[in-house]
Amino acid sequence: MSPTPHIAVLGSANMDLVAYVAEAPRRGETVTGREFRTAPGGKGANQAVAAARAGATVTLIGAVGTDAHGSTIRSGLEHSGVDTDLLRTVETPTGTAHIVVDDEGGNAIVVIPGANGTVTALGPGDEGLIASADALLLQLEVPLEGVIAAARAARRHGVRTVLTPAPAQPLPSELLAAIDLLLPNEHEAAALTGIADDPRAAAGALLSQVPEVVITLGSRGSLYAARGTEPITVPAQQVAAVDTTGAGDTFAGTLAVALAEGNSPPDALRWATSAAALAVQRPGASSSMPYRKEIDRAAGQPGAAS
Ligand code: ATP
Ligand code: RIB
């Protein structure tokens, strides 16, 4: 295990266009919002930023356009310490996410993939980078072909794979066969298993397909399950959430770092929970993500009792 973990991420980079409103409009309704912000996001870029700020060496594999959003995203990633050498620039507009955040911090999101849709295969240098990593983080905002190619490359080189199956969609068996840790939220877990409102049962069903599962449960925390062991639940911290966008990505990136550093799953979950609690108290996705010092202050070292 490297003293400083090296995390590879293959995934999306979006510009988030965020409207803050008291209550999200229903179909056919128009509401007046309070504020509008643009901020770099996308599940791949967010997880990369979370892991880099948590102390890992991180490389993001993906694509942005030649437009201003693309260069803003690239410089934001670099500012957080993410290596963007394998983030390609293509002649397709940068992906955008159109987000409504309500007064309870909840959100609704429409994603326009744009350049993310070009990530259909590994490019030059991608497999070598994945082979040198301690873990590969994947999500589903780039085409499945690209995700499968990356997961298989990781499997060939014995690199641990973590898949956030979001946005939810059916997962082909060739992808699941190359995944070590599946990390859905409760809605994605229900969509994958048909089991709603029973995360333990959903995790049990998912364990027939992958060796380890973490289901995040929003303000109720998270659940870890592995084959042959009793599931463990970790409560969320009681905080006043202002914007939960990117909470799952903060959790994924920091969990991967703590696991790659050799911490036990319960300790890693508690550390990721502290990081996500810090993120939900600030607006934005990657802009809300905490740095290692803040996480350690809030949670103690990942290996320490909390
Ligand atoms: P998103 O898609 O908004 O990024 P998600 O749906 O993937 O998030 P969640 O299950 O909502 O992921 O949240 C991930 C983790 O973040 C939770 O397990 C919890 O630790 C933390 N979290 C989320 N919401 C809150 C909250 N309101 N208060 C405290 N912690 C929270
Ligand atoms: O997971 C949060 C992310 O989902 C946002 O940053 C947005 O870009 C959407 O892709």
Coordinates of C-alpha atoms and ligand atoms in Angstrom, one line a residue:
M1 CA 0.0 0.0 0.0
S2 CA 1.4 3.4 -0.9
P3 CA 1.9 5.9 2.0
T4 CA 0.0 8.4 -0.1
P5 CA -2.6 6.5 -2.0
H6 CA -2.9 7.0 -5.7
I7 CA -6.6 7.1 -6.9
A8 CA -7.6 6.9 -10.5
V9 CA -11.1 8.2 -11.4
L10 CA -12.8 7.7 -14.8
G11 CA -15.9 9.8 -15.1
S12 CA -17.8 13.0 -15.9
A13 CA -16.9 16.6 -15.5
N14 CA -19.9 19.0 -15.7
M15 CA -20.5 22.7 -15.1
D16 CA -23.3 22.8 -12.5
L17 CA -25.9 25.5 -13.1
V18 CA -27.7 25.8 -9.8
A19 CA -30.9 27.6 -8.9
Y20 CA -31.6 27.9 -5.2
V21 CA -35.4 28.0 -4.4
A22 CA -37.6 27.6 -1.4
E23 CA -39.4 24.7 -3.0
A24 CA -38.7 23.0 -6.3
P25 CA -41.4 23.7 -8.9
R26 CA -43.9 21.0 -9.8
R27 CA -44.7 20.2 -13.5
G28 CA -46.4 23.2 -15.2
E29 CA -45.4 25.5 -12.3
T30 CA -43.1 28.5 -12.4
V31 CA -41.4 29.7 -9.1
T32 CA -39.1 32.6 -8.4
G33 CA -35.8 31.5 -7.1
R34 CA -33.4 33.2 -4.6
E35 CA -30.0 32.8 -6.2
F36 CA -28.2 31.3 -9.2
R37 CA -24.6 29.9 -9.1
T38 CA -22.3 28.1 -11.5
A39 CA -19.8 25.8 -10.1
P40 CA -17.7 22.8 -11.3
G41 CA -19.3 19.5 -10.7
G42 CA -19.9 16.1 -12.4
K43 CA -19.6 12.9 -10.4
G44 CA -16.2 11.9 -11.8
A45 CA -14.7 15.4 -11.2
N46 CA -16.3 15.6 -7.8
Q47 CA -15.0 12.3 -6.6
A48 CA -11.5 13.2 -7.9
V49 CA -11.6 16.5 -5.9
A50 CA -12.9 14.8 -2.8
A51 CA -10.0 12.2 -2.9
A52 CA -7.4 14.8 -3.7
R53 CA -8.5 17.2 -0.9
A54 CA -8.5 14.2 1.4
G55 CA -4.8 13.6 0.7
A56 CA -4.5 11.2 -2.2
T57 CA -2.6 11.6 -5.5
V58 CA -5.5 11.7 -8.0
T59 CA -5.8 11.5 -11.8
L60 CA -9.1 12.1 -13.6
I61 CA -9.7 10.4 -16.9
G62 CA -12.6 12.0 -18.9
A63 CA -13.4 14.8 -21.3
V64 CA -14.4 18.4 -21.5
G65 CA -15.1 20.7 -24.4
T66 CA -13.1 23.5 -25.9
D67 CA -15.5 26.1 -24.3
A68 CA -15.0 28.3 -21.2
H69 CA -16.7 25.7 -19.0
G70 CA -14.1 23.2 -19.9
S71 CA -11.2 25.5 -19.0
T72 CA -12.8 26.6 -15.8
I73 CA -13.3 22.9 -14.8
R74 CA -9.8 22.0 -15.7
S75 CA -8.2 24.8 -13.7
G76 CA -10.6 24.1 -10.7
L77 CA -9.4 20.5 -10.7
E78 CA -5.8 21.5 -10.8
H79 CA -6.3 24.0 -8.0
S80 CA -7.6 21.1 -5.8
G81 CA -4.5 19.0 -6.8
V82 CA -6.1 16.7 -9.4
D83 CA -3.8 15.6 -12.3
T84 CA -5.7 16.5 -15.5
D85 CA -3.2 15.1 -18.0
L86 CA -5.7 12.4 -19.1
L87 CA -8.7 14.8 -19.1
R88 CA -9.2 15.2 -22.9
T89 CA -10.4 18.3 -24.6
V90 CA -12.9 17.5 -27.4
E91 CA -15.0 19.4 -30.0
T92 CA -18.2 18.8 -28.1
P93 CA -19.6 21.2 -25.5
T94 CA -18.7 20.5 -21.9
G95 CA -21.3 18.6 -19.9
T96 CA -23.8 20.6 -17.9
A97 CA -26.0 19.8 -14.9
H98 CA -29.1 21.8 -14.3
I99 CA -29.8 21.7 -10.6
V100 CA -32.6 23.0 -8.4
V101 CA -31.7 23.1 -4.6
D102 CA -34.5 23.7 -2.2
D103 CA -34.5 25.2 1.3
E104 CA -34.0 21.8 2.9
G105 CA -30.8 21.3 0.9
G106 CA -32.4 18.6 -1.3
N107 CA -31.9 18.7 -5.1
A108 CA -33.3 17.6 -8.5
I109 CA -30.8 17.4 -11.4
V110 CA -30.9 17.1 -15.2
V111 CA -27.6 16.2 -16.8
I112 CA -26.7 17.0 -20.4
P113 CA -23.6 14.8 -21.0
G114 CA -22.0 16.7 -23.8
A115 CA -18.2 15.9 -23.9
N116 CA -18.7 13.2 -21.3
G117 CA -20.5 11.2 -23.9
T118 CA -17.2 10.8 -25.9
V119 CA -15.6 8.7 -23.1
T120 CA -16.5 5.4 -24.8
A121 CA -13.1 3.7 -24.5
L122 CA -9.7 4.1 -22.9
G123 CA -7.3 6.5 -24.5
P124 CA -3.5 6.5 -24.7
G125 CA -2.0 6.3 -21.2
D126 CA -5.2 5.4 -19.4
E127 CA -4.5 1.8 -18.8
G128 CA -1.0 2.5 -17.6
L129 CA -2.3 5.1 -15.2
I130 CA -5.1 2.7 -13.9
A131 CA -2.5 -0.1 -13.5
S132 CA -0.4 2.2 -11.2
A133 CA -3.3 3.2 -8.9
D134 CA -4.4 1.8 -5.6
A135 CA -8.1 2.1 -6.5
L136 CA -10.2 3.1 -9.5
L137 CA -13.4 5.1 -8.9
L138 CA -16.2 4.9 -11.5
Q139 CA -19.7 6.3 -11.9
L140 CA -22.3 6.2 -14.7
E141 CA -22.3 9.7 -16.2
V142 CA -20.0 8.5 -19.0
P143 CA -21.0 5.8 -21.5
L144 CA -21.1 2.2 -20.1
E145 CA -18.6 1.1 -22.7
G146 CA -16.0 3.4 -21.2
V147 CA -16.8 2.4 -17.7
I148 CA -16.6 -1.3 -18.6
A149 CA -13.2 -0.8 -20.4
A150 CA -11.8 0.9 -17.3
A151 CA -13.1 -1.6 -14.8
R152 CA -11.7 -4.5 -16.9
A153 CA -8.3 -2.7 -17.1
A154 CA -8.3 -2.4 -13.3
R155 CA -9.2 -6.0 -12.9
R156 CA -6.3 -7.1 -15.3
H157 CA -3.9 -5.2 -13.0
G158 CA -5.4 -6.2 -9.6
V159 CA -6.6 -2.7 -8.8
R160 CA -9.6 -2.3 -6.5
T161 CA -12.7 -0.9 -8.3
V162 CA -15.4 1.2 -6.6
L163 CA -18.6 1.9 -8.7
T164 CA -21.2 4.5 -7.8
P165 CA -24.1 3.3 -9.9
A166 CA -25.5 6.8 -10.6
P167 CA -27.5 7.8 -12.5
A168 CA -29.3 4.5 -11.8
Q169 CA -29.5 2.1 -14.8
P170 CA -29.3 -1.7 -15.2
L171 CA -25.8 -3.0 -14.8
P172 CA -24.5 -5.6 -17.2
S173 CA -22.9 -8.7 -15.7
E174 CA -19.6 -8.0 -17.4
L175 CA -19.4 -4.7 -15.4
L176 CA -20.4 -6.2 -12.1
A177 CA -17.8 -9.0 -12.6
A178 CA -15.1 -6.4 -12.5
I179 CA -16.4 -4.4 -9.4
D180 CA -15.0 -4.9 -5.9
L181 CA -17.2 -2.3 -4.0
L182 CA -20.6 -1.1 -5.2
L183 CA -21.6 2.2 -3.6
P184 CA -25.3 3.1 -4.4
N185 CA -27.5 5.5 -2.5
E186 CA -30.7 4.0 -1.3
H187 CA -32.7 4.9 -4.4
E188 CA -30.1 3.4 -6.7
A189 CA -29.9 0.3 -4.5
A190 CA -33.7 0.0 -4.8
A191 CA -33.6 0.4 -8.5
L192 CA -30.9 -2.3 -8.9
T193 CA -32.6 -4.8 -6.6
G194 CA -36.3 -4.0 -6.6
I195 CA -36.1 -3.9 -2.8
A196 CA -37.2 -0.5 -1.4
D197 CA -37.0 0.7 2.3
D198 CA -34.9 -2.2 3.4
P199 CA -31.2 -1.4 2.8
R200 CA -30.0 -4.5 4.6
A201 CA -32.0 -6.7 2.3
A202 CA -30.9 -4.7 -0.7
A203 CA -27.3 -5.0 0.3
G204 CA -27.8 -8.7 0.8
A205 CA -29.2 -9.0 -2.7
L206 CA -26.3 -7.0 -4.2
L207 CA -23.7 -9.2 -2.4
S208 CA -24.6 -12.0 -4.8
Q209 CA -23.1 -9.9 -7.5
V210 CA -20.2 -8.0 -5.9
P211 CA -18.0 -8.8 -2.8
E212 CA -18.6 -5.5 -0.9
V213 CA -21.5 -3.0 -0.8
V214 CA -21.9 0.4 0.8
I215 CA -25.4 1.9 0.6
T216 CA -25.6 5.6 1.5
L217 CA -28.8 6.7 3.3
G218 CA -28.6 10.5 3.1
S219 CA -29.2 12.1 6.6
R220 CA -29.7 8.5 8.0
G221 CA -26.0 7.6 7.3
S222 CA -24.7 4.5 5.5
L223 CA -24.5 0.7 5.6
Y224 CA -21.5 -1.5 4.9
A225 CA -21.9 -5.2 3.9
A226 CA -19.5 -7.8 2.8
R227 CA -19.9 -11.5 2.1
G228 CA -19.8 -13.6 5.2
T229 CA -20.0 -10.8 7.7
E230 CA -22.8 -8.9 9.6
P231 CA -23.7 -5.5 8.0
I232 CA -22.5 -2.4 9.8
T233 CA -24.4 0.9 10.0
V234 CA -22.9 4.3 10.6
P235 CA -25.2 7.2 11.4
A236 CA -24.9 10.5 9.6
Q237 CA -23.8 13.5 11.7
Q238 CA -26.6 15.8 12.8
V239 CA -25.9 19.0 10.9
A240 CA -27.9 21.7 9.2
A241 CA -27.6 20.8 5.5
V242 CA -27.7 23.7 3.1
D243 CA -26.9 21.8 -0.1
T244 CA -26.5 18.0 -0.3
T245 CA -25.3 18.1 -4.0
G246 CA -22.1 16.1 -4.1
A247 CA -22.5 14.5 -0.6
G248 CA -22.4 11.1 -2.2
D249 CA -19.3 12.0 -4.2
T250 CA -17.5 13.4 -1.1
F251 CA -18.3 10.2 0.6
A252 CA -17.0 8.1 -2.3
G253 CA -13.8 10.0 -2.7
T254 CA -12.9 10.1 1.0
L255 CA -14.0 6.5 1.6
A256 CA -11.6 5.3 -1.2
V257 CA -8.7 7.3 0.4
A258 CA -9.3 5.9 3.8
L259 CA -9.6 2.3 2.5
A260 CA -6.5 2.7 0.3
E261 CA -4.6 3.8 3.4
G262 CA -5.4 0.5 5.0
N263 CA -8.2 1.5 7.4
S264 CA -10.9 -0.9 8.4
P265 CA -14.3 -0.4 6.6
P266 CA -16.1 0.9 9.8
D267 CA -13.3 3.4 10.4
A268 CA -13.3 4.4 6.7
L269 CA -17.0 4.8 6.7
R270 CA -16.9 7.1 9.8
W271 CA -14.2 9.3 8.3
A272 CA -16.2 9.6 5.0
T273 CA -19.3 10.4 7.0
S274 CA -17.5 13.3 8.7
A275 CA -16.3 14.5 5.3
A276 CA -19.8 14.4 3.8
A277 CA -21.3 16.2 6.8
L278 CA -18.8 19.0 6.3
A279 CA -19.7 19.1 2.5
V280 CA -23.5 19.4 3.1
Q281 CA -23.1 22.4 5.2
R282 CA -21.8 24.5 2.3
P283 CA -23.2 25.3 -1.1
G284 CA -22.0 23.6 -4.3
A285 CA -20.6 20.2 -5.2
S286 CA -16.8 20.1 -5.5
S287 CA -16.6 23.6 -4.0
S288 CA -18.1 22.3 -0.8
M289 CA -15.6 19.5 -0.3
P290 CA -13.4 19.5 2.8
Y291 CA -9.6 19.3 2.9
R292 CA -7.8 16.6 5.0
K293 CA -7.1 18.8 7.9
E294 CA -10.8 19.7 8.3
I295 CA -11.8 16.1 8.1
D296 CA -9.3 15.0 10.6
R297 CA -10.3 17.8 12.9
A298 CA -14.0 16.8 12.6
A299 CA -13.4 13.0 12.8
G300 CA -10.0 12.2 14.1
Q301 CA -7.5 10.2 12.0
P302 CA -9.4 7.6 9.9
G303 CA -7.8 4.9 12.1
A304 CA -8.8 6.5 15.4
A305 CA -12.0 5.8 17.3
S306 CA -14.7 8.3 16.8
Ligands
ATP1 P1 -25.8 13.3 -4.0 O1 -26.4 12.6 -5.2 O2 -26.7 14.4 -3.5 O3 -24.4 13.7 -4.1 P2 -26.2 10.8 -2.7 O4 -27.7 10.6 -2.9 O5 -25.3 10.0 -3.6 O6 -25.8 12.3 -2.7 P3 -26.5 10.5 0.1 O7 -26.9 9.1 0.5 O8 -27.6 11.5 0.0 O9 -25.7 10.4 -1.3 O10 -25.4 11.1 1.0 C1 -24.1 10.5 1.2 C2 -23.6 10.6 2.6 O11 -23.6 12.0 2.9 C3 -24.5 10.0 3.6 O12 -24.2 8.7 3.8 C4 -24.3 10.9 4.8 O13 -23.1 10.4 5.5 C5 -24.0 12.3 4.2 N1 -25.2 13.1 4.2 C6 -26.1 13.3 3.2 N2 -27.1 14.1 3.6 C7 -26.8 14.5 4.8 C8 -27.4 15.4 5.8 N3 -28.6 16.0 5.5 N4 -26.8 15.5 7.0 C9 -25.6 14.9 7.3 N5 -25.0 14.1 6.4 C10 -25.6 13.9 5.2
RIB2 O1 -23.3 14.0 -7.7 C1 -23.5 15.3 -7.9 C2 -23.2 15.7 -9.3 O2 -24.3 15.1 -10.1 C3 -23.3 17.2 -9.6 O3 -22.1 17.9 -9.4 C4 -23.9 17.3 -11.0 O4 -22.9 17.6 -11.9 C5 -24.4 15.9 -11.3 O5 -23.7 15.2 -12.2

